[in-house]
mmCIF file with all atom_site columns, C-alpha atoms and ligand atoms in Angstrom:
data_model
loop_
_atom_site.group_PDB
_atom_site.id
_atom_site.type_symbol
_atom_site.label_atom_id
_atom_site.label_alt_id
_atom_site.label_comp_id
_atom_site.label_asym_id
_atom_site.label_entity_id
_atom_site.label_seq_id
_atom_site.pdbx_PDB_ins_code
_atom_site.Cartn_x
_atom_site.Cartn_y
_atom_site.Cartn_z
_atom_site.occupancy
_atom_site.B_iso_or_equiv
_atom_site.pdbx_formal_charge
_atom_site.auth_seq_id
_atom_site.auth_comp_id
_atom_site.auth_asym_id
_atom_site.auth_atom_id
_atom_site.pdbx_PDB_model_num
ATOM   1   C  CA  . MET M 1 1   ? 151.118 125.291 107.115 1.00 84.00 ? 1   MET M CA  1
ATOM   2   C  CA  . SER M 1 2   ? 153.350 127.409 104.926 1.00 93.00 ? 2   SER M CA  1
ATOM   3   C  CA  . GLN M 1 3   ? 152.042 129.689 102.210 1.00 97.00 ? 3   GLN M CA  1
ATOM   4   C  CA  . ARG M 1 4   ? 153.448 127.312 99.616  1.00 97.00 ? 4   ARG M CA  1
ATOM   5   C  CA  . ALA M 1 5   ? 151.660 124.377 101.229 1.00 96.00 ? 5   ALA M CA  1
ATOM   6   C  CA  . PHE M 1 6   ? 148.395 126.303 100.958 1.00 97.00 ? 6   PHE M CA  1
ATOM   7   C  CA  . LEU M 1 7   ? 149.202 127.213 97.359  1.00 98.00 ? 7   LEU M CA  1
ATOM   8   C  CA  . TYR M 1 8   ? 149.893 123.580 96.607  1.00 98.00 ? 8   TYR M CA  1
ATOM   9   C  CA  . ASN M 1 9   ? 146.530 122.551 98.095  1.00 98.00 ? 9   ASN M CA  1
ATOM   10  C  CA  . LEU M 1 10  ? 144.830 125.356 96.197  1.00 98.00 ? 10  LEU M CA  1
ATOM   11  C  CA  . GLN M 1 11  ? 146.370 124.104 92.975  1.00 98.00 ? 11  GLN M CA  1
ATOM   12  C  CA  . THR M 1 12  ? 145.153 120.572 93.629  1.00 97.00 ? 12  THR M CA  1
ATOM   13  C  CA  . ILE M 1 13  ? 141.608 121.912 93.956  1.00 98.00 ? 13  ILE M CA  1
ATOM   14  C  CA  . ASP M 1 14  ? 141.968 124.251 90.968  1.00 98.00 ? 14  ASP M CA  1
ATOM   15  C  CA  . ASN M 1 15  ? 143.142 121.332 88.827  1.00 97.00 ? 15  ASN M CA  1
ATOM   16  C  CA  . GLN M 1 16  ? 140.052 119.360 89.797  1.00 97.00 ? 16  GLN M CA  1
ATOM   17  C  CA  . ILE M 1 17  ? 137.858 122.381 89.079  1.00 98.00 ? 17  ILE M CA  1
ATOM   18  C  CA  . ASP M 1 18  ? 139.473 122.852 85.659  1.00 97.00 ? 18  ASP M CA  1
ATOM   19  C  CA  . LYS M 1 19  ? 138.935 119.213 84.853  1.00 97.00 ? 19  LYS M CA  1
ATOM   20  C  CA  . ILE M 1 20  ? 135.259 119.521 85.746  1.00 98.00 ? 20  ILE M CA  1
ATOM   21  C  CA  . LEU M 1 21  ? 134.843 122.721 83.727  1.00 98.00 ? 21  LEU M CA  1
ATOM   22  C  CA  . ASP M 1 22  ? 136.430 121.039 80.707  1.00 98.00 ? 22  ASP M CA  1
ATOM   23  C  CA  . ARG M 1 23  ? 134.074 118.117 81.116  1.00 98.00 ? 23  ARG M CA  1
ATOM   24  C  CA  . ILE M 1 24  ? 131.056 120.433 81.334  1.00 98.00 ? 24  ILE M CA  1
ATOM   25  C  CA  . THR M 1 25  ? 132.149 122.230 78.157  1.00 98.00 ? 25  THR M CA  1
ATOM   26  C  CA  . SER M 1 26  ? 132.564 118.927 76.370  1.00 98.00 ? 26  SER M CA  1
ATOM   27  C  CA  . ILE M 1 27  ? 129.176 117.656 77.627  1.00 98.00 ? 27  ILE M CA  1
ATOM   28  C  CA  . ASP M 1 28  ? 127.427 120.838 76.448  1.00 98.00 ? 28  ASP M CA  1
ATOM   29  C  CA  . LYS M 1 29  ? 129.099 120.563 73.065  1.00 97.00 ? 29  LYS M CA  1
ATOM   30  C  CA  . LYS M 1 30  ? 128.083 116.926 72.690  1.00 96.00 ? 30  LYS M CA  1
ATOM   31  C  CA  . ILE M 1 31  ? 124.484 117.718 73.582  1.00 97.00 ? 31  ILE M CA  1
ATOM   32  C  CA  . SER M 1 32  ? 124.139 120.712 71.310  1.00 96.00 ? 32  SER M CA  1
ATOM   33  C  CA  . PHE M 1 33  ? 125.899 119.354 68.230  1.00 95.00 ? 33  PHE M CA  1
ATOM   34  C  CA  . ASN M 1 34  ? 126.091 115.923 66.658  1.00 95.00 ? 34  ASN M CA  1
ATOM   35  C  CA  . GLN M 1 35  ? 127.787 115.644 63.273  1.00 96.00 ? 35  GLN M CA  1
ATOM   36  C  CA  . GLU M 1 36  ? 126.268 112.227 62.597  1.00 95.00 ? 36  GLU M CA  1
ATOM   37  C  CA  . ILE M 1 37  ? 122.758 113.605 62.951  1.00 96.00 ? 37  ILE M CA  1
ATOM   38  C  CA  . VAL M 1 38  ? 123.520 116.685 60.882  1.00 97.00 ? 38  VAL M CA  1
ATOM   39  C  CA  . ASP M 1 39  ? 124.830 114.439 58.077  1.00 97.00 ? 39  ASP M CA  1
ATOM   40  C  CA  . SER M 1 40  ? 121.894 112.087 58.426  1.00 97.00 ? 40  SER M CA  1
ATOM   41  C  CA  . GLU M 1 41  ? 119.399 114.956 58.167  1.00 97.00 ? 41  GLU M CA  1
ATOM   42  C  CA  . LYS M 1 42  ? 121.157 116.272 55.084  1.00 98.00 ? 42  LYS M CA  1
ATOM   43  C  CA  . GLU M 1 43  ? 121.008 112.834 53.479  1.00 97.00 ? 43  GLU M CA  1
ATOM   44  C  CA  . LEU M 1 44  ? 117.326 112.501 54.359  1.00 97.00 ? 44  LEU M CA  1
ATOM   45  C  CA  . LYS M 1 45  ? 116.516 115.848 52.742  1.00 98.00 ? 45  LYS M CA  1
ATOM   46  C  CA  . SER M 1 46  ? 118.454 114.956 49.631  1.00 98.00 ? 46  SER M CA  1
ATOM   47  C  CA  . ILE M 1 47  ? 116.599 111.624 49.228  1.00 98.00 ? 47  ILE M CA  1
ATOM   48  C  CA  . GLN M 1 48  ? 113.274 113.401 49.786  1.00 98.00 ? 48  GLN M CA  1
ATOM   49  C  CA  . ALA M 1 49  ? 114.222 116.000 47.160  1.00 98.00 ? 49  ALA M CA  1
ATOM   50  C  CA  . SER M 1 50  ? 115.046 113.371 44.548  1.00 98.00 ? 50  SER M CA  1
ATOM   51  C  CA  . LEU M 1 51  ? 111.769 111.605 45.298  1.00 98.00 ? 51  LEU M CA  1
ATOM   52  C  CA  . ASP M 1 52  ? 109.886 114.884 44.804  1.00 98.00 ? 52  ASP M CA  1
ATOM   53  C  CA  . THR M 1 53  ? 111.671 115.440 41.501  1.00 98.00 ? 53  THR M CA  1
ATOM   54  C  CA  . LYS M 1 54  ? 110.800 111.935 40.338  1.00 98.00 ? 54  LYS M CA  1
ATOM   55  C  CA  . LYS M 1 55  ? 107.136 112.346 41.287  1.00 98.00 ? 55  LYS M CA  1
ATOM   56  C  CA  . ARG M 1 56  ? 106.957 115.654 39.470  1.00 98.00 ? 56  ARG M CA  1
ATOM   57  C  CA  . GLU M 1 57  ? 108.453 114.007 36.393  1.00 98.00 ? 57  GLU M CA  1
ATOM   58  C  CA  . ILE M 1 58  ? 105.834 111.225 36.598  1.00 98.00 ? 58  ILE M CA  1
ATOM   59  C  CA  . GLY M 1 59  ? 103.052 113.803 36.885  1.00 98.00 ? 59  GLY M CA  1
ATOM   60  C  CA  . GLU M 1 60  ? 104.295 115.747 33.883  1.00 98.00 ? 60  GLU M CA  1
ATOM   61  C  CA  . THR M 1 61  ? 104.675 112.627 31.754  1.00 98.00 ? 61  THR M CA  1
ATOM   62  C  CA  . GLU M 1 62  ? 101.215 111.432 32.766  1.00 98.00 ? 62  GLU M CA  1
ATOM   63  C  CA  . SER M 1 63  ? 99.582  114.680 31.768  1.00 98.00 ? 63  SER M CA  1
ATOM   64  C  CA  . GLN M 1 64  ? 101.357 114.574 28.407  1.00 97.00 ? 64  GLN M CA  1
ATOM   65  C  CA  . SER M 1 65  ? 100.156 111.012 27.920  1.00 97.00 ? 65  SER M CA  1
ATOM   66  C  CA  . ASN M 1 66  ? 96.607  111.941 28.972  1.00 97.00 ? 66  ASN M CA  1
ATOM   67  C  CA  . LEU M 1 67  ? 96.541  114.772 26.486  1.00 97.00 ? 67  LEU M CA  1
ATOM   68  C  CA  . LEU M 1 68  ? 97.429  112.388 23.656  1.00 97.00 ? 68  LEU M CA  1
ATOM   69  C  CA  . SER M 1 69  ? 94.903  109.795 24.908  1.00 97.00 ? 69  SER M CA  1
ATOM   70  C  CA  . LYS M 1 70  ? 92.195  112.403 24.816  1.00 97.00 ? 70  LYS M CA  1
ATOM   71  C  CA  . LYS M 1 71  ? 93.105  113.282 21.235  1.00 96.00 ? 71  LYS M CA  1
ATOM   72  C  CA  . LEU M 1 72  ? 93.111  109.584 20.333  1.00 96.00 ? 72  LEU M CA  1
ATOM   73  C  CA  . LYS M 1 73  ? 89.676  109.119 21.891  1.00 96.00 ? 73  LYS M CA  1
ATOM   74  C  CA  . GLN M 1 74  ? 88.338  112.038 19.884  1.00 94.00 ? 74  GLN M CA  1
ATOM   75  C  CA  . ASN M 1 75  ? 89.697  110.459 16.684  1.00 92.00 ? 75  ASN M CA  1
ATOM   76  C  CA  . ASN M 1 76  ? 88.208  107.059 17.551  1.00 92.00 ? 76  ASN M CA  1
ATOM   77  C  CA  . ASP M 1 77  ? 84.853  108.553 18.488  1.00 93.00 ? 77  ASP M CA  1
ATOM   78  C  CA  . ALA M 1 78  ? 84.749  110.424 15.202  1.00 89.00 ? 78  ALA M CA  1
ATOM   79  C  CA  . MET M 1 79  ? 85.594  107.290 13.259  1.00 87.00 ? 79  MET M CA  1
ATOM   80  C  CA  . TYR M 1 80  ? 83.092  105.045 14.993  1.00 87.00 ? 80  TYR M CA  1
ATOM   81  C  CA  . ALA M 1 81  ? 80.380  107.606 14.763  1.00 88.00 ? 81  ALA M CA  1
ATOM   82  C  CA  . GLY M 1 82  ? 80.819  107.449 11.009  1.00 83.00 ? 82  GLY M CA  1
ATOM   83  C  CA  . LYS M 1 83  ? 81.255  111.187 10.771  1.00 81.00 ? 83  LYS M CA  1
ATOM   84  C  CA  . ILE M 1 84  ? 84.202  110.888 8.413   1.00 83.00 ? 84  ILE M CA  1
ATOM   85  C  CA  . LYS M 1 85  ? 83.001  109.938 4.949   1.00 85.00 ? 85  LYS M CA  1
ATOM   86  C  CA  . ASN M 1 86  ? 85.918  110.986 2.805   1.00 91.00 ? 86  ASN M CA  1
ATOM   87  C  CA  . PRO M 1 87  ? 88.271  107.961 2.435   1.00 91.00 ? 87  PRO M CA  1
ATOM   88  C  CA  . LYS M 1 88  ? 91.345  110.197 2.256   1.00 93.00 ? 88  LYS M CA  1
ATOM   89  C  CA  . GLU M 1 89  ? 90.336  111.984 5.410   1.00 91.00 ? 89  GLU M CA  1
ATOM   90  C  CA  . LEU M 1 90  ? 89.588  108.639 7.057   1.00 90.00 ? 90  LEU M CA  1
ATOM   91  C  CA  . GLN M 1 91  ? 93.036  107.355 6.113   1.00 92.00 ? 91  GLN M CA  1
ATOM   92  C  CA  . SER M 1 92  ? 94.673  110.457 7.507   1.00 93.00 ? 92  SER M CA  1
ATOM   93  C  CA  . VAL M 1 93  ? 92.752  110.127 10.776  1.00 91.00 ? 93  VAL M CA  1
ATOM   94  C  CA  . GLU M 1 94  ? 93.739  106.458 11.002  1.00 92.00 ? 94  GLU M CA  1
ATOM   95  C  CA  . GLU M 1 95  ? 97.393  107.348 10.442  1.00 95.00 ? 95  GLU M CA  1
ATOM   96  C  CA  . GLU M 1 96  ? 97.198  110.024 13.084  1.00 95.00 ? 96  GLU M CA  1
ATOM   97  C  CA  . SER M 1 97  ? 95.649  107.552 15.531  1.00 95.00 ? 97  SER M CA  1
ATOM   98  C  CA  . ALA M 1 98  ? 98.418  105.030 14.886  1.00 96.00 ? 98  ALA M CA  1
ATOM   99  C  CA  . SER M 1 99  ? 101.028 107.717 15.479  1.00 97.00 ? 99  SER M CA  1
ATOM   100 C  CA  . LEU M 1 100 ? 99.234  108.820 18.659  1.00 97.00 ? 100 LEU M CA  1
ATOM   101 C  CA  . GLN M 1 101 ? 99.180  105.252 19.937  1.00 97.00 ? 101 GLN M CA  1
ATOM   102 C  CA  . LYS M 1 102 ? 102.916 104.949 19.349  1.00 98.00 ? 102 LYS M CA  1
ATOM   103 C  CA  . ARG M 1 103 ? 103.625 108.167 21.205  1.00 97.00 ? 103 ARG M CA  1
ATOM   104 C  CA  . ILE M 1 104 ? 101.311 107.186 24.055  1.00 97.00 ? 104 ILE M CA  1
ATOM   105 C  CA  . LYS M 1 105 ? 103.183 103.893 24.325  1.00 98.00 ? 105 LYS M CA  1
ATOM   106 C  CA  . VAL M 1 106 ? 106.493 105.755 24.583  1.00 98.00 ? 106 VAL M CA  1
ATOM   107 C  CA  . PHE M 1 107 ? 105.090 107.924 27.377  1.00 97.00 ? 107 PHE M CA  1
ATOM   108 C  CA  . ASP M 1 108 ? 103.577 104.962 29.187  1.00 97.00 ? 108 ASP M CA  1
ATOM   109 C  CA  . ASP M 1 109 ? 106.863 103.067 29.024  1.00 98.00 ? 109 ASP M CA  1
ATOM   110 C  CA  . LYS M 1 110 ? 108.585 106.109 30.444  1.00 98.00 ? 110 LYS M CA  1
ATOM   111 C  CA  . ILE M 1 111 ? 106.009 106.363 33.242  1.00 98.00 ? 111 ILE M CA  1
ATOM   112 C  CA  . PHE M 1 112 ? 106.555 102.711 34.100  1.00 98.00 ? 112 PHE M CA  1
ATOM   113 C  CA  . GLU M 1 113 ? 110.311 103.245 34.260  1.00 98.00 ? 113 GLU M CA  1
ATOM   114 C  CA  . LEU M 1 114 ? 109.889 106.366 36.413  1.00 98.00 ? 114 LEU M CA  1
ATOM   115 C  CA  . MET M 1 115 ? 107.550 104.491 38.746  1.00 98.00 ? 115 MET M CA  1
ATOM   116 C  CA  . LEU M 1 116 ? 110.197 101.808 39.294  1.00 98.00 ? 116 LEU M CA  1
ATOM   117 C  CA  . GLU M 1 117 ? 112.828 104.464 39.973  1.00 98.00 ? 117 GLU M CA  1
ATOM   118 C  CA  . SER M 1 118 ? 110.460 106.240 42.322  1.00 98.00 ? 118 SER M CA  1
ATOM   119 C  CA  . GLU M 1 119 ? 109.802 102.993 44.199  1.00 98.00 ? 119 GLU M CA  1
ATOM   120 C  CA  . THR M 1 120 ? 113.542 102.462 44.655  1.00 98.00 ? 120 THR M CA  1
ATOM   121 C  CA  . ILE M 1 121 ? 113.892 105.969 46.079  1.00 98.00 ? 121 ILE M CA  1
ATOM   122 C  CA  . GLU M 1 122 ? 110.877 105.430 48.350  1.00 98.00 ? 122 GLU M CA  1
ATOM   123 C  CA  . ASN M 1 123 ? 112.545 102.332 49.758  1.00 98.00 ? 123 ASN M CA  1
ATOM   124 C  CA  . GLN M 1 124 ? 115.759 104.276 50.317  1.00 98.00 ? 124 GLN M CA  1
ATOM   125 C  CA  . LEU M 1 125 ? 113.776 106.974 52.060  1.00 98.00 ? 125 LEU M CA  1
ATOM   126 C  CA  . MET M 1 126 ? 112.054 104.463 54.320  1.00 98.00 ? 126 MET M CA  1
ATOM   127 C  CA  . THR M 1 127 ? 115.317 102.731 55.249  1.00 98.00 ? 127 THR M CA  1
ATOM   128 C  CA  . HIS M 1 128 ? 117.051 106.024 55.877  1.00 98.00 ? 128 HIS M CA  1
ATOM   129 C  CA  . THR M 1 129 ? 114.151 107.439 57.897  1.00 98.00 ? 129 THR M CA  1
ATOM   130 C  CA  . GLN M 1 130 ? 114.306 104.387 60.170  1.00 98.00 ? 130 GLN M CA  1
ATOM   131 C  CA  . LYS M 1 131 ? 118.058 104.761 60.589  1.00 97.00 ? 131 LYS M CA  1
ATOM   132 C  CA  . HIS M 1 132 ? 117.654 108.445 61.290  1.00 98.00 ? 132 HIS M CA  1
ATOM   133 C  CA  . GLN M 1 133 ? 115.036 107.801 63.948  1.00 98.00 ? 133 GLN M CA  1
ATOM   134 C  CA  . GLN M 1 134 ? 117.305 105.221 65.559  1.00 97.00 ? 134 GLN M CA  1
ATOM   135 C  CA  . ARG M 1 135 ? 120.111 107.778 65.608  1.00 97.00 ? 135 ARG M CA  1
ATOM   136 C  CA  . LEU M 1 136 ? 117.817 110.344 67.210  1.00 97.00 ? 136 LEU M CA  1
ATOM   137 C  CA  . ALA M 1 137 ? 116.715 107.834 69.842  1.00 98.00 ? 137 ALA M CA  1
ATOM   138 C  CA  . THR M 1 138 ? 120.328 106.903 70.572  1.00 97.00 ? 138 THR M CA  1
ATOM   139 C  CA  . LYS M 1 139 ? 121.249 110.559 70.904  1.00 97.00 ? 139 LYS M CA  1
ATOM   140 C  CA  . GLU M 1 140 ? 118.376 111.129 73.270  1.00 97.00 ? 140 GLU M CA  1
ATOM   141 C  CA  . ARG M 1 141 ? 119.575 108.282 75.490  1.00 98.00 ? 141 ARG M CA  1
ATOM   142 C  CA  . GLU M 1 142 ? 123.131 109.616 75.333  1.00 97.00 ? 142 GLU M CA  1
ATOM   143 C  CA  . ASP M 1 143 ? 121.922 113.123 76.164  1.00 98.00 ? 143 ASP M CA  1
ATOM   144 C  CA  . GLN M 1 144 ? 120.028 111.861 79.178  1.00 98.00 ? 144 GLN M CA  1
ATOM   145 C  CA  . ASN M 1 145 ? 123.169 110.156 80.478  1.00 98.00 ? 145 ASN M CA  1
ATOM   146 C  CA  . LEU M 1 146 ? 125.220 113.253 79.773  1.00 98.00 ? 146 LEU M CA  1
ATOM   147 C  CA  . LEU M 1 147 ? 122.727 115.423 81.650  1.00 98.00 ? 147 LEU M CA  1
ATOM   148 C  CA  . LEU M 1 148 ? 122.912 113.086 84.637  1.00 98.00 ? 148 LEU M CA  1
ATOM   149 C  CA  . GLU M 1 149 ? 126.682 113.252 84.523  1.00 98.00 ? 149 GLU M CA  1
ATOM   150 C  CA  . ARG M 1 150 ? 126.536 117.039 84.171  1.00 98.00 ? 150 ARG M CA  1
ATOM   151 C  CA  . HIS M 1 151 ? 124.365 117.239 87.238  1.00 98.00 ? 151 HIS M CA  1
ATOM   152 C  CA  . SER M 1 152 ? 126.753 115.157 89.331  1.00 98.00 ? 152 SER M CA  1
ATOM   153 C  CA  . VAL M 1 153 ? 129.907 117.013 88.211  1.00 98.00 ? 153 VAL M CA  1
ATOM   154 C  CA  . MET M 1 154 ? 128.152 120.322 88.944  1.00 98.00 ? 154 MET M CA  1
ATOM   155 C  CA  . GLU M 1 155 ? 127.580 119.080 92.476  1.00 98.00 ? 155 GLU M CA  1
ATOM   156 C  CA  . ALA M 1 156 ? 131.240 118.103 92.770  1.00 98.00 ? 156 ALA M CA  1
ATOM   157 C  CA  . LEU M 1 157 ? 132.154 121.552 91.470  1.00 98.00 ? 157 LEU M CA  1
ATOM   158 C  CA  . GLU M 1 158 ? 130.102 123.265 94.158  1.00 98.00 ? 158 GLU M CA  1
ATOM   159 C  CA  . LYS M 1 159 ? 131.788 121.148 96.837  1.00 98.00 ? 159 LYS M CA  1
ATOM   160 C  CA  . LEU M 1 160 ? 135.238 122.053 95.516  1.00 98.00 ? 160 LEU M CA  1
ATOM   161 C  CA  . LYS M 1 161 ? 134.373 125.756 95.532  1.00 97.00 ? 161 LYS M CA  1
ATOM   162 C  CA  . ILE M 1 162 ? 133.331 125.435 99.170  1.00 98.00 ? 162 ILE M CA  1
ATOM   163 C  CA  . GLU M 1 163 ? 136.575 123.584 99.938  1.00 97.00 ? 163 GLU M CA  1
ATOM   164 C  CA  . LYS M 1 164 ? 138.637 126.169 98.089  1.00 97.00 ? 164 LYS M CA  1
ATOM   165 C  CA  . ASN M 1 165 ? 137.307 129.195 99.918  1.00 97.00 ? 165 ASN M CA  1
ATOM   166 C  CA  . PRO M 1 166 ? 139.022 128.717 103.342 1.00 97.00 ? 166 PRO M CA  1
ATOM   167 C  CA  . ILE M 1 167 ? 142.320 127.744 101.699 1.00 98.00 ? 167 ILE M CA  1
ATOM   168 C  CA  . GLU M 1 168 ? 142.328 130.878 99.570  1.00 97.00 ? 168 GLU M CA  1
ATOM   169 C  CA  . LYS M 1 169 ? 141.680 132.972 102.654 1.00 97.00 ? 169 LYS M CA  1
ATOM   170 C  CA  . GLN M 1 170 ? 144.917 131.675 104.193 1.00 97.00 ? 170 GLN M CA  1
ATOM   171 C  CA  . ILE M 1 171 ? 147.032 132.920 101.307 1.00 98.00 ? 171 ILE M CA  1
ATOM   172 C  CA  . LYS M 1 172 ? 148.390 136.449 100.977 1.00 98.00 ? 172 LYS M CA  1
ATOM   173 C  CA  . ALA M 1 173 ? 146.807 138.441 98.153  1.00 97.00 ? 173 ALA M CA  1
ATOM   174 C  CA  . GLU M 1 174 ? 150.160 139.127 96.541  1.00 98.00 ? 174 GLU M CA  1
ATOM   175 C  CA  . LEU M 1 175 ? 150.960 135.392 96.390  1.00 98.00 ? 175 LEU M CA  1
ATOM   176 C  CA  . LEU M 1 176 ? 147.514 134.605 95.014  1.00 98.00 ? 176 LEU M CA  1
ATOM   177 C  CA  . GLN M 1 177 ? 148.203 137.033 92.185  1.00 98.00 ? 177 GLN M CA  1
ATOM   178 C  CA  . LYS M 1 178 ? 151.568 135.428 91.450  1.00 98.00 ? 178 LYS M CA  1
ATOM   179 C  CA  . TYR M 1 179 ? 149.957 132.014 91.577  1.00 98.00 ? 179 TYR M CA  1
ATOM   180 C  CA  . ALA M 1 180 ? 147.209 133.054 89.145  1.00 98.00 ? 180 ALA M CA  1
ATOM   181 C  CA  . LEU M 1 181 ? 149.708 134.503 86.688  1.00 98.00 ? 181 LEU M CA  1
ATOM   182 C  CA  . LEU M 1 182 ? 151.912 131.396 86.871  1.00 98.00 ? 182 LEU M CA  1
ATOM   183 C  CA  . ARG M 1 183 ? 148.971 129.100 86.263  1.00 97.00 ? 183 ARG M CA  1
ATOM   184 C  CA  . GLU M 1 184 ? 148.030 131.186 83.265  1.00 96.00 ? 184 GLU M CA  1
ATOM   185 C  CA  . THR M 1 185 ? 151.509 131.220 81.758  1.00 97.00 ? 185 THR M CA  1
ATOM   186 C  CA  . ARG M 1 186 ? 152.913 127.855 82.900  1.00 96.00 ? 186 ARG M CA  1
ATOM   187 C  CA  . ASN M 1 187 ? 150.434 125.347 81.549  1.00 95.00 ? 187 ASN M CA  1
ATOM   188 C  CA  . LYS M 1 188 ? 148.195 125.551 84.648  1.00 95.00 ? 188 LYS M CA  1
ATOM   189 C  CA  . LEU M 1 189 ? 151.032 124.450 86.900  1.00 97.00 ? 189 LEU M CA  1
ATOM   190 C  CA  . ALA M 1 190 ? 152.114 127.196 89.310  1.00 98.00 ? 190 ALA M CA  1
ATOM   191 C  CA  . VAL M 1 191 ? 153.456 125.027 92.115  1.00 98.00 ? 191 VAL M CA  1
ATOM   192 C  CA  . ALA M 1 192 ? 155.981 122.281 91.392  1.00 98.00 ? 192 ALA M CA  1
ATOM   193 C  CA  . THR M 1 193 ? 157.147 119.742 93.932  1.00 97.00 ? 193 THR M CA  1
ATOM   194 C  CA  . VAL M 1 194 ? 160.569 118.282 94.632  1.00 96.00 ? 194 VAL M CA  1
ATOM   195 C  CA  . SER M 1 195 ? 160.783 114.808 93.247  1.00 94.00 ? 195 SER M CA  1
ATOM   196 C  CA  . GLU M 1 196 ? 164.015 112.770 93.389  1.00 93.00 ? 196 GLU M CA  1
ATOM   197 C  CA  . GLU M 1 197 ? 166.013 115.917 94.058  1.00 95.00 ? 197 GLU M CA  1
ATOM   198 C  CA  . ALA M 1 198 ? 164.653 117.688 91.011  1.00 97.00 ? 198 ALA M CA  1
ATOM   199 C  CA  . CYS M 1 199 ? 161.840 120.098 90.104  1.00 97.00 ? 199 CYS M CA  1
ATOM   200 C  CA  . SER M 1 200 ? 158.826 117.962 89.201  1.00 97.00 ? 200 SER M CA  1
ATOM   201 C  CA  . ALA M 1 201 ? 157.856 120.404 86.442  1.00 97.00 ? 201 ALA M CA  1
ATOM   202 C  CA  . CYS M 1 202 ? 161.104 121.052 84.586  1.00 97.00 ? 202 CYS M CA  1
ATOM   203 C  CA  . GLY M 1 203 ? 163.548 118.481 85.968  1.00 97.00 ? 203 GLY M CA  1
ATOM   204 C  CA  . ASN M 1 204 ? 166.026 121.062 87.264  1.00 97.00 ? 204 ASN M CA  1
ATOM   205 C  CA  . MET M 1 205 ? 168.350 119.404 89.831  1.00 97.00 ? 205 MET M CA  1
ATOM   206 C  CA  . ILE M 1 206 ? 168.048 120.743 93.350  1.00 96.00 ? 206 ILE M CA  1
ATOM   207 C  CA  . THR M 1 207 ? 170.878 120.641 95.905  1.00 95.00 ? 207 THR M CA  1
ATOM   208 C  CA  . PRO M 1 208 ? 170.355 119.406 99.494  1.00 95.00 ? 208 PRO M CA  1
ATOM   209 C  CA  . ALA M 1 209 ? 170.937 122.985 100.716 1.00 95.00 ? 209 ALA M CA  1
ATOM   210 C  CA  . GLU M 1 210 ? 168.130 124.217 98.468  1.00 95.00 ? 210 GLU M CA  1
ATOM   211 C  CA  . ILE M 1 211 ? 165.885 121.420 99.654  1.00 95.00 ? 211 ILE M CA  1
ATOM   212 C  CA  . GLN M 1 212 ? 166.400 122.623 103.213 1.00 95.00 ? 212 GLN M CA  1
ATOM   213 C  CA  . LYS M 1 213 ? 165.220 126.077 102.183 1.00 95.00 ? 213 LYS M CA  1
ATOM   214 C  CA  . ILE M 1 214 ? 162.271 124.634 100.297 1.00 96.00 ? 214 ILE M CA  1
ATOM   215 C  CA  . LYS M 1 215 ? 161.242 122.659 103.363 1.00 95.00 ? 215 LYS M CA  1
ATOM   216 C  CA  . SER M 1 216 ? 161.481 125.778 105.544 1.00 94.00 ? 216 SER M CA  1
ATOM   217 C  CA  . PRO M 1 217 ? 158.330 127.847 106.100 1.00 93.00 ? 217 PRO M CA  1
ATOM   218 C  CA  . ILE M 1 218 ? 159.492 130.839 103.988 1.00 95.00 ? 218 ILE M CA  1
ATOM   219 C  CA  . ASP M 1 219 ? 156.655 132.227 101.849 1.00 95.00 ? 219 ASP M CA  1
ATOM   220 C  CA  . GLU M 1 220 ? 158.325 132.197 98.478  1.00 96.00 ? 220 GLU M CA  1
ATOM   221 C  CA  . TYR M 1 221 ? 160.748 129.848 96.859  1.00 97.00 ? 221 TYR M CA  1
ATOM   222 C  CA  . TYR M 1 222 ? 160.969 129.461 93.103  1.00 97.00 ? 222 TYR M CA  1
ATOM   223 C  CA  . CYS M 1 223 ? 162.582 126.970 90.762  1.00 97.00 ? 223 CYS M CA  1
ATOM   224 C  CA  . GLN M 1 224 ? 165.555 128.765 89.205  1.00 96.00 ? 224 GLN M CA  1
ATOM   225 C  CA  . ILE M 1 225 ? 164.788 127.393 85.767  1.00 97.00 ? 225 ILE M CA  1
ATOM   226 C  CA  . CYS M 1 226 ? 160.999 127.332 85.333  1.00 97.00 ? 226 CYS M CA  1
ATOM   227 C  CA  . LYS M 1 227 ? 160.279 130.019 87.984  1.00 97.00 ? 227 LYS M CA  1
ATOM   228 C  CA  . ARG M 1 228 ? 157.420 128.058 89.523  1.00 98.00 ? 228 ARG M CA  1
ATOM   229 C  CA  . PHE M 1 229 ? 156.809 127.913 93.262  1.00 98.00 ? 229 PHE M CA  1
ATOM   230 C  CA  . LEU M 1 230 ? 158.675 124.932 94.678  1.00 97.00 ? 230 LEU M CA  1
ATOM   231 C  CA  . TYR M 1 231 ? 157.080 122.965 97.450  1.00 97.00 ? 231 TYR M CA  1
ATOM   232 C  CA  . HIS M 1 232 ? 158.298 119.935 99.343  1.00 94.00 ? 232 HIS M CA  1
ATOM   233 C  CA  . GLY M 1 233 ? 155.357 117.745 100.278 1.00 82.00 ? 233 GLY M CA  1
HETATM 234 ZN ZN1 . LIG X 2 .   ? 161.327 123.954 87.549  1.00 66.72 ? 301 LIG X ZN1 1
#
């Protein structure tokens, strides 16, 4: 086998290795980050925050209402106990009680409204929590499949590395360096083949005389245009 034949075989293996490495990177990325779940968590927190705000508002309104109810009770107790004798004072206490009742009603109406709003948010939270849990479960299943796939491509990778070793040993160090540089600078393709009398990488036409040279066992032969190794399979 010529040096270029070995290089061509090496490239075939390197391409498979690259494909596997890309897949592993993409698997790891998928496992570690999921935009859908990040968004879902954000949404969940925001619903929870608005529920907390609503509950706080209810609490504050209730304590305001309770304060007024206490005052009203004091007025009523005083009236029923007959402690207030002065008619003018009695009238003023009665007026105050009426005003208190009105204000309490306003607060109670507000509490009722807030309770309804809070219930709506609670329902949203429940629905969203369920959806979120479903998403998490789906991701877990997906992750398990991805981990299985990762395991099997890692095995394939190890096999390829074992396959690659003896081929590499057949190639001169200087050519391996050239090959590595070409792969780096020529879109991972260091060795092109002759296909329909042209370079398979750049399409440069190749004469029959050149093809003879390419078929010969000389170590190096490059495409004149793209400067890749040319190999005739
Ligand atoms: Zn070319």
